[in-house]
């Protein structure tokens, strides 16, 4: 079962179907994106930057700040890439985003982007109000788990992550654990009512194996919900062309994911749905929608959604793209900063009617 919505305000999107419309297109009917061409070299962005040398509209090259955690254990022996920290080497764990304060703030802003896109909800799966135990895999800063624990005060909530970046002031029914979700889960079989997984694209080699872990730990009738965004940035009217900085953003992630064997094409390849069904889940449903970037949409709700997405990217584009651009593509810090300046300029101009897919999928373990 599918549910698809689009942003309002672009020339093609203005009359497009919205959530709940019988004319909404099934995601399966969408034509798959073309295979990304080789991304443009960093010299391209340096040359293009010269055209804006006297333009004061963008200050992206000088507003970076970051903080790092103190080294107190092996878990806190963070890797450092060009002055930014990333999670420690821990088994097969792999996450491509920075884990310092600046990126954590961006993650919290992005949480608001996701809840706005879900009409203020934390989840779409049909949960019973009397569930006893829920787990948030890849909890990040823990903001989703905190909100969920507040909404379900009688439910035991556990958030797991490979980085200890969560706060200590939390609801009494919530705890955080440092764990690698790609290894055998430590939760007892048939012990969980709900498993929530979000933002693991680019970190997982085998989605079916991941979902089988959830299947084993869920009670019969328990629910798994997976929320993932696409890294590919598109437009309906051609304003995000192949040579735009925003289009190149997706290419960096897609090609980087191929190099490390952890795909970012989770949405495009329908991996959530297929992996859930292969893991044994039934009654698999999805909600897929276009999420704008920037304040270009005419529709007030879509405009707000796009503005918060813009704030997220401007808060810390570097922390998102540093691993892909430096470690995998070989760009220098200066080259990355020049490229990010172009990304910000395109978003701020409102001439690029950019959007990306967001997809929420949930399924049930067979049983009462």
mmCIF file of C-alpha atoms in Angstrom:
data_model
loop_
_atom_site.group_PDB
_atom_site.id
_atom_site.type_symbol
_atom_site.label_atom_id
_atom_site.label_comp_id
_atom_site.label_asym_id
_atom_site.label_seq_id
_atom_site.Cartn_x
_atom_site.Cartn_y
_atom_site.Cartn_z
ATOM 1 C CA UNK A 1 0.000 0.000 0.000
ATOM 2 C CA UNK A 2 1.445 3.374 -0.977
ATOM 3 C CA UNK A 3 0.842 7.029 -0.207
ATOM 4 C CA UNK A 4 2.612 9.798 -2.111
ATOM 5 C CA UNK A 5 2.600 13.591 -1.785
ATOM 6 C CA UNK A 6 4.422 16.423 -3.519
ATOM 7 C CA UNK A 7 5.420 19.996 -2.590
ATOM 8 C CA UNK A 8 3.174 22.765 -3.866
ATOM 9 C CA UNK A 9 4.461 25.801 -5.696
ATOM 10 C CA UNK A 10 6.715 24.671 -8.542
ATOM 11 C CA UNK A 11 5.353 24.959 -12.083
ATOM 12 C CA UNK A 12 4.653 21.229 -12.270
ATOM 13 C CA UNK A 13 3.797 20.633 -8.645
ATOM 14 C CA UNK A 14 1.090 23.276 -8.330
ATOM 15 C CA UNK A 15 -1.620 20.949 -9.536
ATOM 16 C CA UNK A 16 -0.074 17.702 -8.354
ATOM 17 C CA UNK A 17 -2.006 15.243 -6.170
ATOM 18 C CA UNK A 18 -1.640 15.490 -2.417
ATOM 19 C CA UNK A 19 -1.759 12.928 0.362
ATOM 20 C CA UNK A 20 -5.038 11.090 0.384
ATOM 21 C CA UNK A 21 -5.910 11.968 -3.201
ATOM 22 C CA UNK A 22 -7.021 8.975 -5.249
ATOM 23 C CA UNK A 23 -4.862 10.281 -8.081
ATOM 24 C CA UNK A 24 -1.657 10.197 -6.046
ATOM 25 C CA UNK A 25 0.925 8.215 -7.970
ATOM 26 C CA UNK A 26 2.288 5.028 -6.491
ATOM 27 C CA UNK A 27 6.036 5.238 -5.825
ATOM 28 C CA UNK A 28 6.397 2.084 -7.893
ATOM 29 C CA UNK A 29 5.140 4.019 -10.905
ATOM 30 C CA UNK A 30 7.908 6.597 -10.592
ATOM 31 C CA UNK A 31 10.615 6.263 -13.211
ATOM 32 C CA UNK A 32 13.923 5.405 -11.564
ATOM 33 C CA UNK A 33 16.487 8.208 -11.653
ATOM 34 C CA UNK A 34 19.222 8.040 -14.221
ATOM 35 C CA UNK A 35 22.525 6.609 -13.087
ATOM 36 C CA UNK A 36 24.523 9.556 -11.775
ATOM 37 C CA UNK A 37 27.219 10.854 -14.043
ATOM 38 C CA UNK A 38 30.671 11.471 -12.625
ATOM 39 C CA UNK A 39 30.470 14.418 -10.285
ATOM 40 C CA UNK A 40 32.154 17.632 -11.252
ATOM 41 C CA UNK A 41 35.725 18.165 -9.987
ATOM 42 C CA UNK A 42 36.360 20.692 -7.205
ATOM 43 C CA UNK A 43 38.115 22.990 -9.684
ATOM 44 C CA UNK A 44 34.722 23.601 -11.291
ATOM 45 C CA UNK A 45 33.384 25.196 -8.113
ATOM 46 C CA UNK A 46 36.508 27.314 -7.581
ATOM 47 C CA UNK A 47 36.193 28.687 -11.107
ATOM 48 C CA UNK A 48 32.479 29.332 -10.662
ATOM 49 C CA UNK A 49 33.145 31.081 -7.352
ATOM 50 C CA UNK A 50 35.123 33.761 -9.162
ATOM 51 C CA UNK A 51 31.901 34.926 -10.777
ATOM 52 C CA UNK A 52 30.561 35.850 -7.345
ATOM 53 C CA UNK A 53 33.713 37.413 -5.920
ATOM 54 C CA UNK A 54 31.988 40.739 -5.257
ATOM 55 C CA UNK A 55 28.674 39.269 -4.111
ATOM 56 C CA UNK A 56 27.981 39.696 -0.386
ATOM 57 C CA UNK A 57 24.871 37.513 -0.424
ATOM 58 C CA UNK A 58 26.780 34.450 0.726
ATOM 59 C CA UNK A 59 29.010 34.145 3.782
ATOM 60 C CA UNK A 60 29.396 30.396 3.748
ATOM 61 C CA UNK A 61 33.191 30.408 3.751
ATOM 62 C CA UNK A 62 33.750 31.854 7.195
ATOM 63 C CA UNK A 63 31.071 30.833 9.664
ATOM 64 C CA UNK A 64 32.175 27.369 10.791
ATOM 65 C CA UNK A 65 32.504 26.349 14.430
ATOM 66 C CA UNK A 66 32.736 22.965 16.076
ATOM 67 C CA UNK A 67 33.399 21.255 19.374
ATOM 68 C CA UNK A 68 34.783 17.836 20.200
ATOM 69 C CA UNK A 69 34.204 15.453 23.049
ATOM 70 C CA UNK A 70 36.977 14.713 25.515
ATOM 71 C CA UNK A 71 38.762 11.392 25.230
ATOM 72 C CA UNK A 72 37.731 9.286 28.219
ATOM 73 C CA UNK A 73 37.336 5.777 26.772
ATOM 74 C CA UNK A 74 37.631 3.811 23.561
ATOM 75 C CA UNK A 75 34.077 4.821 22.721
ATOM 76 C CA UNK A 76 35.123 8.469 22.911
ATOM 77 C CA UNK A 77 38.272 8.044 20.838
ATOM 78 C CA UNK A 78 36.620 9.762 17.942
ATOM 79 C CA UNK A 79 38.149 9.869 14.488
ATOM 80 C CA UNK A 80 39.040 13.343 13.262
ATOM 81 C CA UNK A 81 38.696 14.383 9.626
ATOM 82 C CA UNK A 82 39.839 17.911 8.751
ATOM 83 C CA UNK A 83 39.119 19.101 12.281
ATOM 84 C CA UNK A 84 35.669 17.481 12.612
ATOM 85 C CA UNK A 85 34.960 14.440 14.797
ATOM 86 C CA UNK A 86 33.293 11.197 13.730
ATOM 87 C CA UNK A 87 32.353 8.088 15.705
ATOM 88 C CA UNK A 88 35.141 5.816 16.959
ATOM 89 C CA UNK A 89 36.139 2.690 15.077
ATOM 90 C CA UNK A 90 33.796 0.061 16.480
ATOM 91 C CA UNK A 91 33.451 -3.310 14.753
ATOM 92 C CA UNK A 92 31.585 -2.957 11.473
ATOM 93 C CA UNK A 93 29.828 0.231 12.557
ATOM 94 C CA UNK A 94 29.911 2.969 9.965
ATOM 95 C CA UNK A 95 28.215 6.351 9.938
ATOM 96 C CA UNK A 96 29.264 9.041 7.508
ATOM 97 C CA UNK A 97 28.102 12.159 9.380
ATOM 98 C CA UNK A 98 30.064 14.115 11.970
ATOM 99 C CA UNK A 99 29.095 13.649 15.625
ATOM 100 C CA UNK A 100 30.245 16.991 17.039
ATOM 101 C CA UNK A 101 28.080 19.717 18.533
ATOM 102 C CA UNK A 102 27.524 21.598 15.309
ATOM 103 C CA UNK A 103 26.234 18.542 13.471
ATOM 104 C CA UNK A 104 24.164 17.479 16.476
ATOM 105 C CA UNK A 105 22.344 20.806 16.356
ATOM 106 C CA UNK A 106 21.670 20.258 12.654
ATOM 107 C CA UNK A 107 20.278 16.797 13.439
ATOM 108 C CA UNK A 108 17.878 18.274 15.968
ATOM 109 C CA UNK A 109 16.676 20.846 13.430
ATOM 110 C CA UNK A 110 16.250 18.071 10.880
ATOM 111 C CA UNK A 111 14.084 16.188 13.377
ATOM 112 C CA UNK A 112 11.652 19.094 13.105
ATOM 113 C CA UNK A 113 11.765 18.769 9.307
ATOM 114 C CA UNK A 114 10.702 15.135 9.612
ATOM 115 C CA UNK A 115 7.861 15.772 12.062
ATOM 116 C CA UNK A 116 6.583 18.654 9.914
ATOM 117 C CA UNK A 117 6.528 16.306 6.945
ATOM 118 C CA UNK A 118 4.501 13.806 8.976
ATOM 119 C CA UNK A 119 1.956 16.448 10.043
ATOM 120 C CA UNK A 120 3.531 16.802 13.474
ATOM 121 C CA UNK A 121 3.635 13.070 14.161
ATOM 122 C CA UNK A 122 6.574 10.992 15.361
ATOM 123 C CA UNK A 123 5.356 7.870 13.570
ATOM 124 C CA UNK A 124 2.679 6.728 11.140
ATOM 125 C CA UNK A 125 2.442 3.066 12.123
ATOM 126 C CA UNK A 126 -0.791 2.065 13.948
ATOM 127 C CA UNK A 127 0.579 1.722 17.481
ATOM 128 C CA UNK A 128 -1.439 0.680 20.507
ATOM 129 C CA UNK A 129 -1.313 3.229 23.308
ATOM 130 C CA UNK A 130 -0.482 0.506 25.840
ATOM 131 C CA UNK A 131 2.729 -0.788 24.226
ATOM 132 C CA UNK A 132 5.279 -1.868 26.830
ATOM 133 C CA UNK A 133 8.695 -1.619 25.156
ATOM 134 C CA UNK A 134 10.000 0.319 22.154
ATOM 135 C CA UNK A 135 13.497 0.682 20.692
ATOM 136 C CA UNK A 136 14.894 3.523 18.575
ATOM 137 C CA UNK A 137 17.790 2.228 16.453
ATOM 138 C CA UNK A 138 20.318 4.873 15.390
ATOM 139 C CA UNK A 139 18.922 7.346 17.896
ATOM 140 C CA UNK A 140 21.541 10.047 17.220
ATOM 141 C CA UNK A 141 21.024 12.919 19.655
ATOM 142 C CA UNK A 142 18.052 11.034 21.094
ATOM 143 C CA UNK A 143 15.526 13.738 20.264
ATOM 144 C CA UNK A 144 13.013 11.351 18.656
ATOM 145 C CA UNK A 145 13.301 8.878 21.546
ATOM 146 C CA UNK A 146 12.799 11.661 24.093
ATOM 147 C CA UNK A 147 9.648 12.890 22.364
ATOM 148 C CA UNK A 148 8.352 9.329 22.000
ATOM 149 C CA UNK A 149 9.003 8.559 25.683
ATOM 150 C CA UNK A 150 7.056 11.683 26.642
ATOM 151 C CA UNK A 151 4.142 10.594 24.442
ATOM 152 C CA UNK A 152 4.184 7.046 25.883
ATOM 153 C CA UNK A 153 5.054 7.572 29.582
ATOM 154 C CA UNK A 154 4.178 3.982 30.518
ATOM 155 C CA UNK A 155 6.339 2.446 27.789
ATOM 156 C CA UNK A 156 9.972 1.457 28.357
ATOM 157 C CA UNK A 157 11.957 3.194 25.598
ATOM 158 C CA UNK A 158 15.554 2.382 24.629
ATOM 159 C CA UNK A 159 17.615 4.416 22.162
ATOM 160 C CA UNK A 160 20.767 2.871 20.690
ATOM 161 C CA UNK A 161 23.620 4.464 18.761
ATOM 162 C CA UNK A 162 27.349 4.060 18.134
ATOM 163 C CA UNK A 163 28.104 7.578 19.436
ATOM 164 C CA UNK A 164 27.421 8.670 23.042
ATOM 165 C CA UNK A 165 26.033 12.075 22.076
ATOM 166 C CA UNK A 166 22.701 11.870 23.896
ATOM 167 C CA UNK A 167 21.695 14.127 26.809
ATOM 168 C CA UNK A 168 21.537 12.932 30.410
ATOM 169 C CA UNK A 169 18.381 14.862 31.342
ATOM 170 C CA UNK A 170 15.769 12.531 29.879
ATOM 171 C CA UNK A 171 12.323 11.089 30.722
ATOM 172 C CA UNK A 172 12.400 8.409 33.457
ATOM 173 C CA UNK A 173 11.113 5.725 31.070
ATOM 174 C CA UNK A 174 13.979 6.249 28.596
ATOM 175 C CA UNK A 175 17.533 4.933 28.535
ATOM 176 C CA UNK A 176 20.311 5.164 25.966
ATOM 177 C CA UNK A 177 22.712 2.367 25.064
ATOM 178 C CA UNK A 178 25.864 2.369 22.948
ATOM 179 C CA UNK A 179 25.406 -0.417 20.439
ATOM 180 C CA UNK A 180 26.087 -1.363 16.827
ATOM 181 C CA UNK A 181 22.876 -2.337 15.087
ATOM 182 C CA UNK A 182 24.776 -4.289 12.421
ATOM 183 C CA UNK A 183 25.853 -6.844 15.049
ATOM 184 C CA UNK A 184 23.583 -9.322 16.872
ATOM 185 C CA UNK A 185 21.033 -7.387 18.890
ATOM 186 C CA UNK A 186 21.081 -7.987 22.637
ATOM 187 C CA UNK A 187 17.323 -7.660 23.106
ATOM 188 C CA UNK A 188 15.566 -10.907 23.959
ATOM 189 C CA UNK A 189 13.518 -12.632 21.254
ATOM 190 C CA UNK A 190 9.833 -11.669 21.215
ATOM 191 C CA UNK A 191 10.393 -8.869 23.749
ATOM 192 C CA UNK A 192 9.654 -5.646 21.842
ATOM 193 C CA UNK A 193 6.390 -4.034 20.766
ATOM 194 C CA UNK A 194 7.864 -1.462 18.401
ATOM 195 C CA UNK A 195 11.186 -0.861 16.626
ATOM 196 C CA UNK A 196 11.843 2.541 15.056
ATOM 197 C CA UNK A 197 14.744 3.014 12.621
ATOM 198 C CA UNK A 198 15.645 6.335 11.018
ATOM 199 C CA UNK A 199 18.459 7.886 8.943
ATOM 200 C CA UNK A 200 20.620 4.796 8.375
ATOM 201 C CA UNK A 201 21.011 5.169 4.597
ATOM 202 C CA UNK A 202 24.701 4.927 3.743
ATOM 203 C CA UNK A 203 25.399 2.917 6.909
ATOM 204 C CA UNK A 204 23.879 -0.504 6.186
ATOM 205 C CA UNK A 205 25.247 -3.176 3.841
ATOM 206 C CA UNK A 206 22.352 -5.624 4.241
ATOM 207 C CA UNK A 207 18.926 -4.189 5.042
ATOM 208 C CA UNK A 208 17.266 -7.602 5.119
ATOM 209 C CA UNK A 209 19.661 -8.782 7.846
ATOM 210 C CA UNK A 210 18.977 -5.614 9.835
ATOM 211 C CA UNK A 211 15.227 -6.101 9.613
ATOM 212 C CA UNK A 212 15.565 -9.796 10.500
ATOM 213 C CA UNK A 213 17.155 -8.692 13.783
ATOM 214 C CA UNK A 214 14.111 -6.525 14.442
ATOM 215 C CA UNK A 215 11.795 -9.383 13.450
ATOM 216 C CA UNK A 216 13.475 -11.745 15.920
ATOM 217 C CA UNK A 217 13.222 -9.290 18.815
ATOM 218 C CA UNK A 218 9.658 -8.122 18.172
ATOM 219 C CA UNK A 219 6.694 -9.832 19.769
ATOM 220 C CA UNK A 220 4.138 -11.444 17.438
ATOM 221 C CA UNK A 221 2.064 -8.507 16.213
ATOM 222 C CA UNK A 222 4.925 -6.083 16.906
ATOM 223 C CA UNK A 223 5.701 -3.299 14.434
ATOM 224 C CA UNK A 224 8.858 -2.179 12.634
ATOM 225 C CA UNK A 225 8.952 1.338 11.160
ATOM 226 C CA UNK A 226 11.749 2.631 8.910
ATOM 227 C CA UNK A 227 12.090 6.275 7.857
ATOM 228 C CA UNK A 228 14.701 7.254 5.251
ATOM 229 C CA UNK A 229 15.341 10.286 3.031
ATOM 230 C CA UNK A 230 16.856 10.209 -0.430
ATOM 231 C CA UNK A 231 20.250 11.846 -0.879
ATOM 232 C CA UNK A 232 19.355 12.799 -4.455
ATOM 233 C CA UNK A 233 18.098 16.373 -4.881
ATOM 234 C CA UNK A 234 15.765 16.950 -7.842
ATOM 235 C CA UNK A 235 13.311 19.454 -9.323
ATOM 236 C CA UNK A 236 10.135 19.162 -11.371
ATOM 237 C CA UNK A 237 10.908 22.079 -13.658
ATOM 238 C CA UNK A 238 14.570 21.521 -14.522
ATOM 239 C CA UNK A 239 15.901 24.267 -12.260
ATOM 240 C CA UNK A 240 18.144 21.722 -10.508
ATOM 241 C CA UNK A 241 20.153 20.858 -13.612
ATOM 242 C CA UNK A 242 22.970 18.317 -13.875
ATOM 243 C CA UNK A 243 25.699 20.901 -13.275
ATOM 244 C CA UNK A 244 24.068 22.595 -10.302
ATOM 245 C CA UNK A 245 25.693 22.225 -6.901
ATOM 246 C CA UNK A 246 22.492 20.714 -5.503
ATOM 247 C CA UNK A 247 22.423 17.977 -8.153
ATOM 248 C CA UNK A 248 26.084 17.230 -7.493
ATOM 249 C CA UNK A 249 25.261 16.783 -3.788
ATOM 250 C CA UNK A 250 23.324 13.620 -4.525
ATOM 251 C CA UNK A 251 26.003 12.306 -6.854
ATOM 252 C CA UNK A 252 28.650 12.571 -4.127
ATOM 253 C CA UNK A 253 26.530 10.500 -1.759
ATOM 254 C CA UNK A 254 25.361 7.926 -4.298
ATOM 255 C CA UNK A 255 28.856 7.306 -5.667
ATOM 256 C CA UNK A 256 30.355 7.345 -2.169
ATOM 257 C CA UNK A 257 27.851 4.756 -1.001
ATOM 258 C CA UNK A 258 28.826 2.510 -3.894
ATOM 259 C CA UNK A 259 32.499 2.728 -2.922
ATOM 260 C CA UNK A 260 31.892 1.587 0.657
ATOM 261 C CA UNK A 261 29.134 -0.895 -0.184
ATOM 262 C CA UNK A 262 26.509 0.930 1.864
ATOM 263 C CA UNK A 263 23.900 2.367 -0.498
ATOM 264 C CA UNK A 264 22.294 5.773 -0.253
ATOM 265 C CA UNK A 265 19.713 4.689 -2.835
ATOM 266 C CA UNK A 266 17.479 3.109 -0.200
ATOM 267 C CA UNK A 267 14.411 5.033 -1.359
ATOM 268 C CA UNK A 268 15.063 4.718 -5.093
ATOM 269 C CA UNK A 269 15.748 0.971 -4.855
ATOM 270 C CA UNK A 270 12.707 0.288 -2.655
ATOM 271 C CA UNK A 271 15.003 -1.413 -0.134
ATOM 272 C CA UNK A 272 12.834 -0.759 2.918
ATOM 273 C CA UNK A 273 9.765 -2.482 1.480
ATOM 274 C CA UNK A 274 11.604 -5.403 -0.068
ATOM 275 C CA UNK A 275 13.805 -6.034 2.972
ATOM 276 C CA UNK A 276 10.816 -5.967 5.337
ATOM 277 C CA UNK A 277 8.952 -8.526 3.274
ATOM 278 C CA UNK A 278 12.055 -10.710 2.943
ATOM 279 C CA UNK A 279 12.528 -10.534 6.721
ATOM 280 C CA UNK A 280 8.994 -11.893 7.227
ATOM 281 C CA UNK A 281 6.935 -8.780 7.912
ATOM 282 C CA UNK A 282 3.374 -8.528 6.622
ATOM 283 C CA UNK A 283 0.908 -5.661 6.080
ATOM 284 C CA UNK A 284 3.761 -3.501 4.785
ATOM 285 C CA UNK A 285 2.647 0.090 4.118
ATOM 286 C CA UNK A 286 4.497 3.190 2.998
ATOM 287 C CA UNK A 287 4.111 6.952 2.889
ATOM 288 C CA UNK A 288 6.368 8.688 0.375
ATOM 289 C CA UNK A 289 6.473 12.422 -0.211
ATOM 290 C CA UNK A 290 8.506 15.165 -1.831
ATOM 291 C CA UNK A 291 10.212 17.409 0.711
ATOM 292 C CA UNK A 292 11.287 20.867 -0.551
ATOM 293 C CA UNK A 293 14.568 22.616 0.234
ATOM 294 C CA UNK A 294 14.342 26.389 0.590
ATOM 295 C CA UNK A 295 11.474 28.831 0.839
ATOM 296 C CA UNK A 296 10.387 28.644 -2.803
ATOM 297 C CA UNK A 297 7.003 26.791 -2.469
ATOM 298 C CA UNK A 298 3.822 28.881 -2.481
ATOM 299 C CA UNK A 299 1.950 26.567 -0.127
ATOM 300 C CA UNK A 300 2.529 27.787 3.485
ATOM 301 C CA UNK A 301 3.109 24.310 4.910
ATOM 302 C CA UNK A 302 5.539 23.355 2.151
ATOM 303 C CA UNK A 303 7.306 26.709 2.484
ATOM 304 C CA UNK A 304 7.844 26.135 6.212
ATOM 305 C CA UNK A 305 9.071 22.613 5.530
ATOM 306 C CA UNK A 306 11.521 23.912 2.927
ATOM 307 C CA UNK A 307 12.748 26.718 5.165
ATOM 308 C CA UNK A 308 13.604 24.312 7.976
ATOM 309 C CA UNK A 309 15.359 22.018 5.496
ATOM 310 C CA UNK A 310 17.378 25.040 4.386
ATOM 311 C CA UNK A 311 18.277 25.861 7.991
ATOM 312 C CA UNK A 312 19.396 22.261 8.515
ATOM 313 C CA UNK A 313 21.729 22.354 5.521
ATOM 314 C CA UNK A 314 23.078 25.806 6.311
ATOM 315 C CA UNK A 315 23.684 24.815 9.926
ATOM 316 C CA UNK A 316 26.242 22.206 8.900
ATOM 317 C CA UNK A 317 26.579 21.146 5.279
ATOM 318 C CA UNK A 318 30.236 20.415 5.981
ATOM 319 C CA UNK A 319 29.472 17.846 8.676
ATOM 320 C CA UNK A 320 27.163 16.028 6.276
ATOM 321 C CA UNK A 321 29.390 15.906 3.223
ATOM 322 C CA UNK A 322 32.929 15.933 4.649
ATOM 323 C CA UNK A 323 33.460 12.164 4.715
ATOM 324 C CA UNK A 324 32.120 11.690 1.193
ATOM 325 C CA UNK A 325 33.956 14.639 -0.344
ATOM 326 C CA UNK A 326 37.289 14.322 1.475
ATOM 327 C CA UNK A 327 37.836 10.655 2.309
ATOM 328 C CA UNK A 328 36.100 9.133 -0.718
ATOM 329 C CA UNK A 329 36.423 11.835 -3.400
ATOM 330 C CA UNK A 330 39.734 13.352 -2.265
ATOM 331 C CA UNK A 331 38.642 16.986 -2.015
ATOM 332 C CA UNK A 332 40.585 19.359 0.236
ATOM 333 C CA UNK A 333 38.922 21.333 3.024
ATOM 334 C CA UNK A 334 39.169 24.511 0.961
ATOM 335 C CA UNK A 335 37.602 22.835 -2.069
ATOM 336 C CA UNK A 336 34.768 21.520 0.088
ATOM 337 C CA UNK A 337 34.110 24.981 1.523
ATOM 338 C CA UNK A 338 33.932 26.521 -1.948
ATOM 339 C CA UNK A 339 31.481 23.833 -3.059
ATOM 340 C CA UNK A 340 29.320 24.331 0.050
ATOM 341 C CA UNK A 341 29.193 28.061 -0.719
ATOM 342 C CA UNK A 342 27.619 27.183 -4.072
ATOM 343 C CA UNK A 343 25.099 24.875 -2.398
ATOM 344 C CA UNK A 344 24.041 27.630 -0.025
ATOM 345 C CA UNK A 345 23.858 30.205 -2.784
ATOM 346 C CA UNK A 346 21.527 28.000 -4.820
ATOM 347 C CA UNK A 347 19.249 27.340 -1.852
ATOM 348 C CA UNK A 348 19.077 31.009 -0.876
ATOM 349 C CA UNK A 349 18.351 32.189 -4.408
ATOM 350 C CA UNK A 350 14.958 30.420 -4.483
ATOM 351 C CA UNK A 351 15.548 29.954 -8.195
ATOM 352 C CA UNK A 352 16.258 26.259 -7.692
ATOM 353 C CA UNK A 353 12.967 24.502 -6.933
ATOM 354 C CA UNK A 354 14.730 21.683 -5.135
ATOM 355 C CA UNK A 355 13.152 18.738 -3.378
ATOM 356 C CA UNK A 356 14.063 15.219 -2.280
ATOM 357 C CA UNK A 357 12.070 12.100 -1.436
ATOM 358 C CA UNK A 358 11.225 11.141 2.138
ATOM 359 C CA UNK A 359 9.848 7.664 2.745
ATOM 360 C CA UNK A 360 8.296 6.035 5.808
ATOM 361 C CA UNK A 361 7.639 2.272 5.693
ATOM 362 C CA UNK A 362 6.125 0.083 8.396
ATOM 363 C CA UNK A 363 5.214 -3.584 8.717
ATOM 364 C CA UNK A 364 3.943 -6.074 11.288
ATOM 365 C CA UNK A 365 5.385 -9.327 12.569
ATOM 366 C CA UNK A 366 2.715 -12.015 12.027
ATOM 367 C CA UNK A 367 0.726 -12.924 15.092
ATOM 368 C CA UNK A 368 -2.062 -11.634 17.295
#
